[in-house]
Coordinates of C-alpha atoms in Angstrom, one line a residue:
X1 CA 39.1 2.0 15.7
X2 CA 38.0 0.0 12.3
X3 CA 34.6 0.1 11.5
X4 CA 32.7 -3.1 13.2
X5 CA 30.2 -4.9 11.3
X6 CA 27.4 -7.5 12.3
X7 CA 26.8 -10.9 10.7
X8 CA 23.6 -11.2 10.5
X9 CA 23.2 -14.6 8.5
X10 CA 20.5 -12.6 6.0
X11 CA 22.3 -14.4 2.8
X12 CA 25.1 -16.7 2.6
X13 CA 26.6 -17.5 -1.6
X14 CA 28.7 -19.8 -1.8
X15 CA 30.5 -21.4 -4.5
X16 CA 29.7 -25.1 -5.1
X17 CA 33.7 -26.1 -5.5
X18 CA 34.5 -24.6 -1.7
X19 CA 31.6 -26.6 -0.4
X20 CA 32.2 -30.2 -1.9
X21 CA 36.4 -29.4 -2.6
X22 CA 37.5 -27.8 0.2
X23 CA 35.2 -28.7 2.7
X24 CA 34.4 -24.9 3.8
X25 CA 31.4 -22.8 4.5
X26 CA 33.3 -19.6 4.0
X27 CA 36.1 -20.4 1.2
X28 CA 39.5 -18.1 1.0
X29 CA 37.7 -15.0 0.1
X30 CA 34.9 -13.6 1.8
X31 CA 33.1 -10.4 0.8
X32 CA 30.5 -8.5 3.0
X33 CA 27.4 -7.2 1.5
X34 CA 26.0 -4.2 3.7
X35 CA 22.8 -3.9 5.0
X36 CA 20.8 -0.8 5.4
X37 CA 19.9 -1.5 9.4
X38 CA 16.3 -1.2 9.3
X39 CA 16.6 -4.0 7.5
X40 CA 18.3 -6.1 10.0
X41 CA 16.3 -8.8 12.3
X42 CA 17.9 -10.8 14.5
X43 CA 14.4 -12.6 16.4
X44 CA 15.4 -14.9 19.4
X45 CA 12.6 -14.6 21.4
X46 CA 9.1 -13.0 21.8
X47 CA 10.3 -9.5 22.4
X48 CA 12.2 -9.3 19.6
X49 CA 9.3 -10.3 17.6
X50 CA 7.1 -7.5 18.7
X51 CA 9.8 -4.7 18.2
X52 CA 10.2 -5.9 14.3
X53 CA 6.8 -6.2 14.3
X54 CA 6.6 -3.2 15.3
X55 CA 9.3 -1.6 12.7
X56 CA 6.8 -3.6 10.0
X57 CA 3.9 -1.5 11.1
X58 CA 5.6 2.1 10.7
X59 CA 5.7 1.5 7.1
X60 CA 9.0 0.1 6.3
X61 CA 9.1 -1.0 2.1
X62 CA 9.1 -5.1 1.9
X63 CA 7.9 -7.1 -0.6
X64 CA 6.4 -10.5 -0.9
X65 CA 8.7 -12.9 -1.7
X66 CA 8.3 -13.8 -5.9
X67 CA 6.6 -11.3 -6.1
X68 CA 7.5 -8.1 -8.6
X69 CA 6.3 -4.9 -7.9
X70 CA 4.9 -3.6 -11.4
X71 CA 5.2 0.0 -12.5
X72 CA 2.2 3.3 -12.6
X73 CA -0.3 2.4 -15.5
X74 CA 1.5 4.8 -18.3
X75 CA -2.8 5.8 -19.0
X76 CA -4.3 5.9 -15.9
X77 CA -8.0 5.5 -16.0
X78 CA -9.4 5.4 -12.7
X79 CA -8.6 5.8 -9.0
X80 CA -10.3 3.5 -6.6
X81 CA -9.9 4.2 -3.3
X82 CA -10.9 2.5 0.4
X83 CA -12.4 4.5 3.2
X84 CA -11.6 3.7 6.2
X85 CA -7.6 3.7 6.4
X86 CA -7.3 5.5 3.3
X87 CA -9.6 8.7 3.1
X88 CA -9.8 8.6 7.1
X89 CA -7.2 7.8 9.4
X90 CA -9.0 4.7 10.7
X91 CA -9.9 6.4 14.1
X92 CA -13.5 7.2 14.6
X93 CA -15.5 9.4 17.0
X94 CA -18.5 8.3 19.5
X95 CA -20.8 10.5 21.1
X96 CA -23.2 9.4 23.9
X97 CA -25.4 9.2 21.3
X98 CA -24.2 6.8 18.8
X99 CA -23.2 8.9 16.1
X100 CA -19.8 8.4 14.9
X101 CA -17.5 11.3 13.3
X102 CA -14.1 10.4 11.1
X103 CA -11.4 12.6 10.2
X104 CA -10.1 13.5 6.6
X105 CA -7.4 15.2 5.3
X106 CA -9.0 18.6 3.5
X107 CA -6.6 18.3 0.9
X108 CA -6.9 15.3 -1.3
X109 CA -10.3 17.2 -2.8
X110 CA -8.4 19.6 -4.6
X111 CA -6.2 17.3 -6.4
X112 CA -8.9 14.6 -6.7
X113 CA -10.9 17.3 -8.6
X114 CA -7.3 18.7 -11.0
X115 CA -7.4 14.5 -11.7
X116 CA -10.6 14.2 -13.0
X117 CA -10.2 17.5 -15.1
X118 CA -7.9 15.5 -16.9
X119 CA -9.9 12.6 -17.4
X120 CA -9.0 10.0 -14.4
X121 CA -12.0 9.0 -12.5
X122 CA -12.0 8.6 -8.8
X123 CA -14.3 6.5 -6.8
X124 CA -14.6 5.5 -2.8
X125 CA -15.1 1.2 -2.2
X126 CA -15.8 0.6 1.0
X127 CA -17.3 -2.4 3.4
X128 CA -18.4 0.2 5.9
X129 CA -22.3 1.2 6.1
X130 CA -21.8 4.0 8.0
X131 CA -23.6 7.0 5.7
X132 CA -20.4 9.2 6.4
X133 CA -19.1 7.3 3.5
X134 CA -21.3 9.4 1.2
X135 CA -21.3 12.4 3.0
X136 CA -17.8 12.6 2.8
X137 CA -17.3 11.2 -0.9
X138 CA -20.1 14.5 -2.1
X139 CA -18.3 16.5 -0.2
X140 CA -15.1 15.1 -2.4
X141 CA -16.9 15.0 -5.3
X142 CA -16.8 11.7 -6.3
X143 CA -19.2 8.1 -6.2
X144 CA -19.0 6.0 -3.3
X145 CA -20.3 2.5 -2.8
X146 CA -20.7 1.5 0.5
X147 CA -21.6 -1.4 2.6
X148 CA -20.0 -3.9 0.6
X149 CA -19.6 -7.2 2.3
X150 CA -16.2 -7.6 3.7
X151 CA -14.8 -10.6 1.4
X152 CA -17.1 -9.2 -1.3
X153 CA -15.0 -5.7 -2.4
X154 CA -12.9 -7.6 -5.6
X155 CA -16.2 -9.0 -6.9
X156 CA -17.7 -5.4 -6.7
X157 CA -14.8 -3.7 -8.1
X158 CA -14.6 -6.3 -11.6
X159 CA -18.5 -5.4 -11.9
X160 CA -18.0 -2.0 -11.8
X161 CA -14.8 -2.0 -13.9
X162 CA -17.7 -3.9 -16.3
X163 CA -20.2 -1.2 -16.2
X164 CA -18.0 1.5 -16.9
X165 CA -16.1 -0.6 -19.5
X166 CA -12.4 0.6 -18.1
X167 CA -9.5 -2.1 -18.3
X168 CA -8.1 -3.8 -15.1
X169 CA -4.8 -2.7 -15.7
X170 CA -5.7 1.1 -16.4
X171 CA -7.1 1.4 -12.4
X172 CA -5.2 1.7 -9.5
X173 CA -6.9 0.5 -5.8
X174 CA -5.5 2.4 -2.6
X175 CA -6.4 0.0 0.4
X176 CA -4.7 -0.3 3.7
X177 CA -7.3 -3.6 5.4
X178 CA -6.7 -7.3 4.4
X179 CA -10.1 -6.8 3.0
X180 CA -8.5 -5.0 -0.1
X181 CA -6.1 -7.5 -1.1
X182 CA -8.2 -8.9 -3.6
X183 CA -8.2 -5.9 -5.2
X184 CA -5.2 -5.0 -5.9
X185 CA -5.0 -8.3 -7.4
X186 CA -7.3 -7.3 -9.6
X187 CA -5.9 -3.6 -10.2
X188 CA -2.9 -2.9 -13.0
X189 CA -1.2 -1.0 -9.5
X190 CA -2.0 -1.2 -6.2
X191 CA -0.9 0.8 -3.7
X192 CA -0.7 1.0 0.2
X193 CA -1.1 3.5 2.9
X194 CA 2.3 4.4 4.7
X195 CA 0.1 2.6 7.9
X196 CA -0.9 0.2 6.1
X197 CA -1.1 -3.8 7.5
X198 CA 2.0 -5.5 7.1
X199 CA 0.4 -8.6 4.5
X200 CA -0.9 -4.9 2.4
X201 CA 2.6 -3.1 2.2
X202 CA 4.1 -6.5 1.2
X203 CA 1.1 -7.1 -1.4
X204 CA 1.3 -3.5 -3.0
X205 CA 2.8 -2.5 -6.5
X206 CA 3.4 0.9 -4.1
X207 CA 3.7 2.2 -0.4
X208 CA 3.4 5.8 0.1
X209 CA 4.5 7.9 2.4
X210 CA 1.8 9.8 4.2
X211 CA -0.8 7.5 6.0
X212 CA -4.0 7.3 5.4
X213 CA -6.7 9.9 6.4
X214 CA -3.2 12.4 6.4
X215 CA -2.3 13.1 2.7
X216 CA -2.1 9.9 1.6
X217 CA -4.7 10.5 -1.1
X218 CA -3.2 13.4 -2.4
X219 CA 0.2 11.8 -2.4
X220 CA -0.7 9.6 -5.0
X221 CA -3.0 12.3 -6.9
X222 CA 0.2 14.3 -7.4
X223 CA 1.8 11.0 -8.4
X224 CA -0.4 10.4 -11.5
X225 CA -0.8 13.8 -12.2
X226 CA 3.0 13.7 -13.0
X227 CA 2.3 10.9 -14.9
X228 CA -0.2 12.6 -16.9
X229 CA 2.5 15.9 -17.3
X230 CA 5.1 14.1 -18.5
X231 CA 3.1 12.1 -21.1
X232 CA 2.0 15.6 -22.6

């Protein structure tokens, strides 16, 4: 049997002559422009929302329309990245006691300390006040601020930027919260957990693979650090 395709009504182009001369929506000729499937959403009701919802979620690549993703800072400065989402995998632990335990990948510390060997400084920005947050970011060996008011985090991030005197455009921001999306406007690249909300992945210069808390941090370590090889 001949291949069978599905009209999915994504994009119609049509000339301006077949429209007003020969009274047609389709015109003599008709070429089909093939879809990748994942990227083909046919919603009619509210179950079909929550499946491609759903797809959205597991970290499919879309952008915000009018929106062009920018490339990697060709100097990269400084790393700046969330917590909770990003260097954890957003879960956390309770005890009958209170106390509350997160998971991290063991990983990104090695390449977080090979990047700042060559100059690129890395920093935690996070809205959480749990302490963990600083235990965590010694253990990593890098500075953490903490406790930052949830619609606070870009205003934090231009006065630190300030302080240390580095240029906007030389930082990138890892977030994977709506909290973080002022931050990556501020940021020359932002990037996105593979996990990351839907609005983040859309808003992000990048979306990695790995999802936060699970490599995603040394994902984009070895990233730059490519960056910085090929530039020597």
């Amino acid at each position: 049997l001949p291949p069978v395709y599905w009209q999915t009504g994504h994009i119609d182009a049509i000339r301006i002559a077949t429209i007003s001369e020969k009274k047609s929506l389709t015109g003599d000729v008709i070429y089909p422009l093939v879809i990748d499937p994942k990227y083909t959403v046919d919603i009619d009701n509210l179950s079909d929302w929550a499946k491609y919802e759903a797809v959205i979620y597991s970290g499919l690549e879309v952008v915000s329309p009018g929106k062009a993703r920018r490339t990697m800072p060709e100097i990269v400065k400084m790393i700046i990245c969330d917590f909770d989402g990003v260097v954890t995998d957003n879960l956390v632990l309770t005890d009958e006691n209170g106390k509350e335990t997160v998971s991290a990948s063991r990983s990104d510390s090695m390449h977080i300390k090979t990047l700042r060997e060559k100059g690129v400084e890395v920093m935690i920005l996070s809205s959480e006040p749990n302490p963990v947050v600083k235990a965590r970011a010694k253990k990593m060996g890098v500075e953490a601020i903490h406790g930052v008011g949830m619609q606070d985090k870009g205003r934090v991030m231009r006065e630190v930027l300030e302080q240390k005197k580095v240029r906007a455009e030389d930082v990138i921001y890892i977030g994977n919260d709506l909290n973080d999306l002022p931050c990556f406007e501020i940021a020359g690249w932002s990037v996105a957990v593979a996990d990351a909300y839907p609005e983040v992945i859309r808003a992000a210069d990048c979306v990695l693979t790995k999802p936060g808390g699970r490599g995603a941090v040394r994902e984009l370590c070895e990233m730059v650090l490519k960056r910085i090889e090929n530039r020597e």
